[in-house]
Tab-separated table of C-alpha atoms in Angstrom:
chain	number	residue	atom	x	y	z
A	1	UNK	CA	16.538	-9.270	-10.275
A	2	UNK	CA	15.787	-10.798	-13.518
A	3	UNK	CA	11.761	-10.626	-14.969
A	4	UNK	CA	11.927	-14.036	-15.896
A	5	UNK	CA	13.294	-15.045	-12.732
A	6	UNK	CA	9.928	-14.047	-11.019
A	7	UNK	CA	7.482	-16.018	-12.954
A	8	UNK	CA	6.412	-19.553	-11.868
A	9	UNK	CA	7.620	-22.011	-14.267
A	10	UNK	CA	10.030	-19.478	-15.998
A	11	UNK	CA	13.426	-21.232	-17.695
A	12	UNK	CA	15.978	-20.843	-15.778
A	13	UNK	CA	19.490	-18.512	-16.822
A	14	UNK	CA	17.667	-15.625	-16.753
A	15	UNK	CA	20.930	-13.879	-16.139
A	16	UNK	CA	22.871	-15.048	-18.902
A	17	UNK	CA	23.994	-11.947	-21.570
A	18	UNK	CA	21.317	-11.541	-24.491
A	19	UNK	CA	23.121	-10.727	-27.288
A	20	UNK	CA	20.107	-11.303	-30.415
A	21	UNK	CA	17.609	-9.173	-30.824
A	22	UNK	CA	14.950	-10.007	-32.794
A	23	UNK	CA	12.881	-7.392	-34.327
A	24	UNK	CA	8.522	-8.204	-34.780
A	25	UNK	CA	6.625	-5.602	-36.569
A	26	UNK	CA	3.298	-4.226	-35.099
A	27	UNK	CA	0.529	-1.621	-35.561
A	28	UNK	CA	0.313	0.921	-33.057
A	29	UNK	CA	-2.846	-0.900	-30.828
A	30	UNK	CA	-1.027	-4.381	-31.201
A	31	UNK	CA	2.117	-2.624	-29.776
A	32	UNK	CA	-0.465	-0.661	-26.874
A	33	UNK	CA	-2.102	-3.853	-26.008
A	34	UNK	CA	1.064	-5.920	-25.832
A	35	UNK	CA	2.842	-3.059	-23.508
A	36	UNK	CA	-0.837	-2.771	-21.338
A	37	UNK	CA	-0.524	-7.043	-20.842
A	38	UNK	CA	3.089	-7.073	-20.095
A	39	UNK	CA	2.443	-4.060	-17.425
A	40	UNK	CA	-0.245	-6.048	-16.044
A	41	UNK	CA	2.063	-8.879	-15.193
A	42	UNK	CA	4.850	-6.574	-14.002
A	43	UNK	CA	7.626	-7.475	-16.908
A	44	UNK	CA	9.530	-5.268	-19.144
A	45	UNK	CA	7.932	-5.439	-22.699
A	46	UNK	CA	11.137	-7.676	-23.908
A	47	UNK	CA	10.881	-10.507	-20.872
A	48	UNK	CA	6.970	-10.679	-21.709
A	49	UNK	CA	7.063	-11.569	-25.176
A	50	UNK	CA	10.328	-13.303	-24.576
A	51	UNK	CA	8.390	-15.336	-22.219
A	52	UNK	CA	5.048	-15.642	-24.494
A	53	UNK	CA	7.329	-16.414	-27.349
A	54	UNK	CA	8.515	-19.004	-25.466
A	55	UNK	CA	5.442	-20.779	-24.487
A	56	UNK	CA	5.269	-19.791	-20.760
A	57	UNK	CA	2.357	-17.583	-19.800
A	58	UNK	CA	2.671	-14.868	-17.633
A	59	UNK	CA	-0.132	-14.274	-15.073
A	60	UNK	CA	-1.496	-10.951	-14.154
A	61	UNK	CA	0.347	-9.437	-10.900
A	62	UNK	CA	-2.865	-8.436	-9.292
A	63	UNK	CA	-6.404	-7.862	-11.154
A	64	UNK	CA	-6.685	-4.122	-10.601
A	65	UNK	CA	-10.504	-4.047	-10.298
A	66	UNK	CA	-10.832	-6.538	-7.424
A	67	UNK	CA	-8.381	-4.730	-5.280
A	68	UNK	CA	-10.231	-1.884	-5.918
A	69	UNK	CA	-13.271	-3.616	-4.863
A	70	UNK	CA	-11.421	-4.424	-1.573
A	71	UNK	CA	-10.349	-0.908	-1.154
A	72	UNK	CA	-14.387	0.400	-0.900
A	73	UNK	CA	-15.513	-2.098	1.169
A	74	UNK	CA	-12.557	-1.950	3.409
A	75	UNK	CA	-13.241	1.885	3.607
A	76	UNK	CA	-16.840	1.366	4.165
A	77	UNK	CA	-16.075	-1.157	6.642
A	78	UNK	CA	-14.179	1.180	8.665
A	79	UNK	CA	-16.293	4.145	8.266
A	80	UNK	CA	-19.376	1.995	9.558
A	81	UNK	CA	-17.206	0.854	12.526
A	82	UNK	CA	-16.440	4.720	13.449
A	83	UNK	CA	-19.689	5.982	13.005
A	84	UNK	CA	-21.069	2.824	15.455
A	85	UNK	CA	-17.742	3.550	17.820
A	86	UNK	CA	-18.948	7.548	17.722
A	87	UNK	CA	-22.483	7.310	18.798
A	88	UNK	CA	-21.758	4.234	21.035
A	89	UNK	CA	-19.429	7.140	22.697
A	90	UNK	CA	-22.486	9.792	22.906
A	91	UNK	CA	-24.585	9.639	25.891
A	92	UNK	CA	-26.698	12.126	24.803
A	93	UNK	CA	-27.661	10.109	21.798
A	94	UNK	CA	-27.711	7.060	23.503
A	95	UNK	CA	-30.242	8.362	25.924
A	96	UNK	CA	-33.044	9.140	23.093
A	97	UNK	CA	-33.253	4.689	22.193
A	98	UNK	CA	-34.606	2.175	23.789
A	99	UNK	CA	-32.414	-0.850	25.453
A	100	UNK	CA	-33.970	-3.149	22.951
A	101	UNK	CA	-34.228	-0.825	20.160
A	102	UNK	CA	-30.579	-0.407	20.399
A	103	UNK	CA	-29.772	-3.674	20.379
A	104	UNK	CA	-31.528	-4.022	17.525
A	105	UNK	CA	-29.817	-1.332	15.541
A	106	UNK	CA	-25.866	-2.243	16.741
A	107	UNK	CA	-26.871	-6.157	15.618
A	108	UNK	CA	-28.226	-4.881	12.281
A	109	UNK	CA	-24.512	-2.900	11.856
A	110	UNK	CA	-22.687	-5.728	13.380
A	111	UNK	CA	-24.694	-8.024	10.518
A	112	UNK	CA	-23.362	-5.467	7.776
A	113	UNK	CA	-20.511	-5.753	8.934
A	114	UNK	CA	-19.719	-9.375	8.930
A	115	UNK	CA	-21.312	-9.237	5.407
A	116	UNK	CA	-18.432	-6.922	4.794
A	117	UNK	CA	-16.432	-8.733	6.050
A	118	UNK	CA	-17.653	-11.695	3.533
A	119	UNK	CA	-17.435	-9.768	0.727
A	120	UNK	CA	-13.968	-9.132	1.416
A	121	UNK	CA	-12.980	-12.737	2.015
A	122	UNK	CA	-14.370	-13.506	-1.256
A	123	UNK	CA	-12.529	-10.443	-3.204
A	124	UNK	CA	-9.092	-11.318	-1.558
A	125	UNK	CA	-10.136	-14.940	-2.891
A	126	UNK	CA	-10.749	-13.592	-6.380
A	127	UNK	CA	-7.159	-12.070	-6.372
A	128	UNK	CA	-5.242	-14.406	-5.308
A	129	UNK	CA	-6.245	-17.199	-7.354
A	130	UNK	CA	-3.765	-17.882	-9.344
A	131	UNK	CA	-5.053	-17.129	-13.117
A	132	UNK	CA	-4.219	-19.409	-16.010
């Protein structure tokens, strides 16, 4: 499948032969930053600057840092719902709490995570929106 052919708004004929190559001179970070931005929207070097010559501009595939984001709290999500699970399992430490002191404590965790929960609604948000 053709770069081009992936990005919204790209011209279409992406398939057609290329037979002119047209050579740009850069220093070494120019060349570095142009191959990090063209990596971050998942082209070859050649269909990004084809494409940025052209006037189209390609958006990032994913912003790296948000999904990372979503990756901790996920985790933390899911290690706060196995440590609840694991002591709601044990009896013995059951037995040392109150009734209303442990409802107290599981709604406090079930409050975290809902906020979690949040927090990844509004990451997965951050991502998807489409960026200019």
């Amino acid at each position: 499948m053709d770069d081009a052919a992936e990005i919204e708004g790209a011209p279409e004929g992406g398939s057609r032969r290329r037979g002119r190559h047209l050579r740009v001179p850069v220093t070494a970070e120019e060349g570095q930053q142009i191959e990090e931005l063209a990596q971050q929207t998942g082209l070859s070097i050649a269909a990004y600057l084809r494409l940025v010559g052209l006037g189209y501009k390609p958006r990032n595939v994913v912003d790296f840092d948000e999904v990372q984001r979503l990756v901790a709290v996920n985790g933390d999500l899911g290690r706060m719902g196995g440590l609840l699970k694991l002591w709601l399992t044990d009896d013995a430490k059951l037995d040392e709490f109150k009734p209303e002191e442990m409802r107290r404590i599981v709604r406090g965790l079930l409050k975290k995570i809902e906020a979690g929960q949040e927090e990844l609604r509004e990451i997965a948000k951050s991502v998807l929106i489409a960026r200019p």
